[in-house]
Short mmCIF file of C-alpha atoms in Angstrom, two decimals:
data_model
loop_
_atom_site.label_atom_id
_atom_site.label_comp_id
_atom_site.label_asym_id
_atom_site.label_seq_id
_atom_site.Cartn_x
_atom_site.Cartn_y
_atom_site.Cartn_z
CA UNK A 1 0.03 0.12 0.01
CA UNK A 2 2.82 2.32 0.57
CA UNK A 3 4.06 2.34 -3.11
CA UNK A 4 0.51 2.93 -4.21
CA UNK A 5 0.12 5.89 -1.72
CA UNK A 6 3.55 7.50 -3.18
CA UNK A 7 2.72 6.78 -6.89
CA UNK A 8 -0.60 8.82 -5.86
CA UNK A 9 1.16 11.52 -4.18
CA UNK A 10 3.49 11.75 -7.43
CA UNK A 11 0.68 11.84 -9.87
CA UNK A 12 -1.39 14.37 -7.81
CA UNK A 13 1.53 16.59 -7.26
CA UNK A 14 2.71 16.49 -10.98
CA UNK A 15 -0.44 17.63 -12.15
CA UNK A 16 -1.12 20.48 -9.66
CA UNK A 17 2.36 21.58 -9.31
CA UNK A 18 3.19 22.40 -12.80
CA UNK A 19 6.14 25.53 -12.53
CA UNK A 20 9.51 25.33 -10.79
CA UNK A 21 8.36 28.17 -8.38
CA UNK A 22 5.50 26.01 -7.09
CA UNK A 23 7.71 23.44 -6.74
CA UNK A 24 10.54 25.44 -4.84
CA UNK A 25 7.49 27.00 -2.57
CA UNK A 26 6.56 23.13 -1.78
CA UNK A 27 10.15 22.27 -1.05
CA UNK A 28 10.86 25.53 1.03
CA UNK A 29 7.70 24.93 3.15
CA UNK A 30 9.00 21.32 3.56
CA UNK A 31 12.37 22.61 4.79
CA UNK A 32 10.82 25.00 7.22
CA UNK A 33 8.95 22.42 8.59
CA UNK A 34 12.18 20.32 8.79
CA UNK A 35 13.90 23.24 10.61
CA UNK A 36 11.38 23.68 13.61
CA UNK A 37 11.38 19.80 13.85
CA UNK A 38 15.41 20.00 13.61
CA UNK A 39 15.62 22.49 16.36
CA UNK A 40 13.22 20.89 18.70
CA UNK A 41 15.50 17.66 18.32
CA UNK A 42 18.40 19.91 19.48
CA UNK A 43 16.94 20.91 22.55
CA UNK A 44 15.65 17.56 22.96
CA UNK A 45 19.32 16.20 22.70
CA UNK A 46 20.40 18.93 25.14
CA UNK A 47 17.80 17.66 27.41
CA UNK A 48 16.17 21.12 27.51
CA UNK A 49 12.32 21.05 27.98
CA UNK A 50 11.47 24.08 26.36
CA UNK A 51 7.94 23.23 25.34
CA UNK A 52 6.03 22.31 28.17
CA UNK A 53 2.88 23.18 26.22
CA UNK A 54 3.38 20.39 24.07
CA UNK A 55 2.94 17.08 26.19
CA UNK A 56 3.28 14.76 23.12
CA UNK A 57 6.58 15.31 22.50
CA UNK A 58 8.54 12.13 23.41
CA UNK A 59 11.48 13.55 25.65
CA UNK A 60 14.92 11.37 26.17
CA UNK A 61 14.16 10.25 29.60
CA UNK A 62 10.83 8.85 28.51
CA UNK A 63 10.45 6.31 25.67
CA UNK A 64 13.30 7.18 23.39
CA UNK A 65 15.63 4.55 23.36
CA UNK A 66 19.10 5.06 24.04
CA UNK A 67 18.86 8.62 24.19
CA UNK A 68 18.03 8.86 20.38
CA UNK A 69 15.89 11.87 19.53
CA UNK A 70 12.55 11.78 17.46
CA UNK A 71 11.53 15.59 17.68
CA UNK A 72 7.53 15.26 17.69
CA UNK A 73 7.47 12.30 15.22
CA UNK A 74 7.83 9.88 17.78
CA UNK A 75 9.96 7.35 16.24
CA UNK A 76 13.81 8.09 15.49
CA UNK A 77 14.25 6.02 12.52
CA UNK A 78 11.29 7.95 10.73
CA UNK A 79 12.72 10.95 12.00
CA UNK A 80 16.17 10.22 10.63
CA UNK A 81 14.93 9.56 7.31
CA UNK A 82 12.77 12.56 7.07
CA UNK A 83 15.69 14.78 7.96
CA UNK A 84 18.12 12.83 5.32
CA UNK A 85 15.51 13.60 2.56
CA UNK A 86 15.46 17.24 3.93
CA UNK A 87 19.30 17.35 3.59
CA UNK A 88 19.15 16.41 0.03
CA UNK A 89 16.24 18.70 -0.88
CA UNK A 90 18.12 21.64 0.49
CA UNK A 91 21.46 20.85 -1.24
CA UNK A 92 19.33 20.25 -4.31
CA UNK A 93 17.85 24.10 -4.00
CA UNK A 94 20.90 25.36 -3.41
CA UNK A 95 22.95 24.04 -6.15
CA UNK A 96 19.82 24.95 -8.41
CA UNK A 97 20.06 28.26 -7.52
CA UNK A 98 23.54 28.68 -8.62
CA UNK A 99 22.92 27.03 -12.13
CA UNK A 100 19.68 29.06 -12.49
CA UNK A 101 21.37 32.16 -11.37
CA UNK A 102 24.23 31.72 -13.84
CA UNK A 103 21.97 30.77 -16.77
CA UNK A 104 19.79 34.10 -15.79
CA UNK A 105 22.84 36.02 -15.43
CA UNK A 106 24.11 35.20 -19.02
CA UNK A 107 20.74 35.49 -20.58
CA UNK A 108 20.07 39.00 -19.11
CA UNK A 109 21.82 42.44 -19.52
CA UNK A 110 24.19 41.61 -16.46
CA UNK A 111 21.95 44.24 -14.75
CA UNK A 112 19.94 42.43 -11.71
CA UNK A 113 18.29 44.32 -9.32
CA UNK A 114 20.03 44.62 -5.85
CA UNK A 115 16.66 43.38 -4.21
CA UNK A 116 16.75 39.85 -6.10
CA UNK A 117 20.42 39.28 -5.26
CA UNK A 118 19.49 39.97 -1.57
CA UNK A 119 16.52 37.78 -1.75
CA UNK A 120 18.80 34.94 -3.59
CA UNK A 121 21.43 35.23 -0.86
CA UNK A 122 18.56 35.05 2.01
CA UNK A 123 17.18 32.09 0.50
CA UNK A 124 20.81 30.16 0.01
CA UNK A 125 21.31 31.27 3.56
CA UNK A 126 18.02 29.57 4.77
CA UNK A 127 18.86 26.35 2.71
CA UNK A 128 22.43 26.01 4.17
CA UNK A 129 20.96 26.52 7.72
CA UNK A 130 18.50 23.86 6.84
CA UNK A 131 20.78 21.39 5.61
CA UNK A 132 23.30 21.99 8.47
CA UNK A 133 20.13 21.61 11.24
CA UNK A 134 18.87 18.54 9.54
CA UNK A 135 22.18 17.11 9.46
CA UNK A 136 22.75 17.45 12.98
CA UNK A 137 19.20 16.25 13.70
CA UNK A 138 19.86 12.92 11.31
CA UNK A 139 22.97 12.25 13.13
CA UNK A 140 21.24 12.62 16.75
CA UNK A 141 18.52 10.50 15.66
CA UNK A 142 20.98 7.49 15.68
CA UNK A 143 19.74 6.06 12.59
CA UNK A 144 22.03 3.82 11.24
CA UNK A 145 20.01 3.22 7.90
CA UNK A 146 19.94 7.22 7.55
CA UNK A 147 23.70 7.39 8.32
CA UNK A 148 25.07 4.95 6.19
CA UNK A 149 22.78 6.34 2.93
CA UNK A 150 23.83 9.94 3.79
CA UNK A 151 27.60 8.56 3.44
CA UNK A 152 27.12 6.33 0.52
CA UNK A 153 25.08 9.10 -1.31
CA UNK A 154 27.77 11.99 -0.31
CA UNK A 155 30.47 9.42 -1.55
CA UNK A 156 28.79 9.08 -4.76
CA UNK A 157 26.92 12.38 -5.47
CA UNK A 158 30.15 14.73 -4.83
CA UNK A 159 32.29 13.42 -7.04
CA UNK A 160 29.73 13.35 -9.95
CA UNK A 161 28.45 17.11 -8.78
CA UNK A 162 32.13 18.08 -9.15
CA UNK A 163 32.51 16.46 -12.67
CA UNK A 164 29.47 17.99 -13.78
CA UNK A 165 29.98 21.47 -12.39
CA UNK A 166 33.46 21.60 -14.02
CA UNK A 167 31.94 20.73 -17.41
CA UNK A 168 28.50 22.68 -16.80
CA UNK A 169 29.09 24.65 -20.09
CA UNK A 170 28.68 21.29 -22.03
CA UNK A 171 25.99 19.88 -19.83
CA UNK A 172 22.77 20.71 -20.81
CA UNK A 173 20.24 21.99 -17.59
CA UNK A 174 17.77 19.76 -16.40
CA UNK A 175 15.21 22.25 -15.58
#
């Protein structure tokens, strides 16, 4: 049933979200939620009970096994996997902003507005912070599968990205 669910989600999302901007908005909201959950996990790993009005949070000294954080999700394995996806979404948006910005600069009159550059740097800063918080929270969740997947993906994607970036003038942009 899980695969059927994901197929339905992809089908609906691909029909509703038609532009790059709408996908970017969806991913930014997803990262915003991940940052909130990651901050809660950071406080959870430090043992700070800073949200007494949310009794549903599983704190370290209650049912979380072996000091693993789970934020408000309650399951460290699911939380680690969610943070893993958030790490790669933030890096994908960050890399895509450099590719799209470079292509737009080459096509334009080389006179971008100052506010657009400021907005772009704010977005990039948000994506970097989201990746950092998500990475910390993923490692604090203690999920071996997510940590191994992260390591293998970085080991495979980093050299491929460097190779593509070095030859970016000959590689056709995906979006």
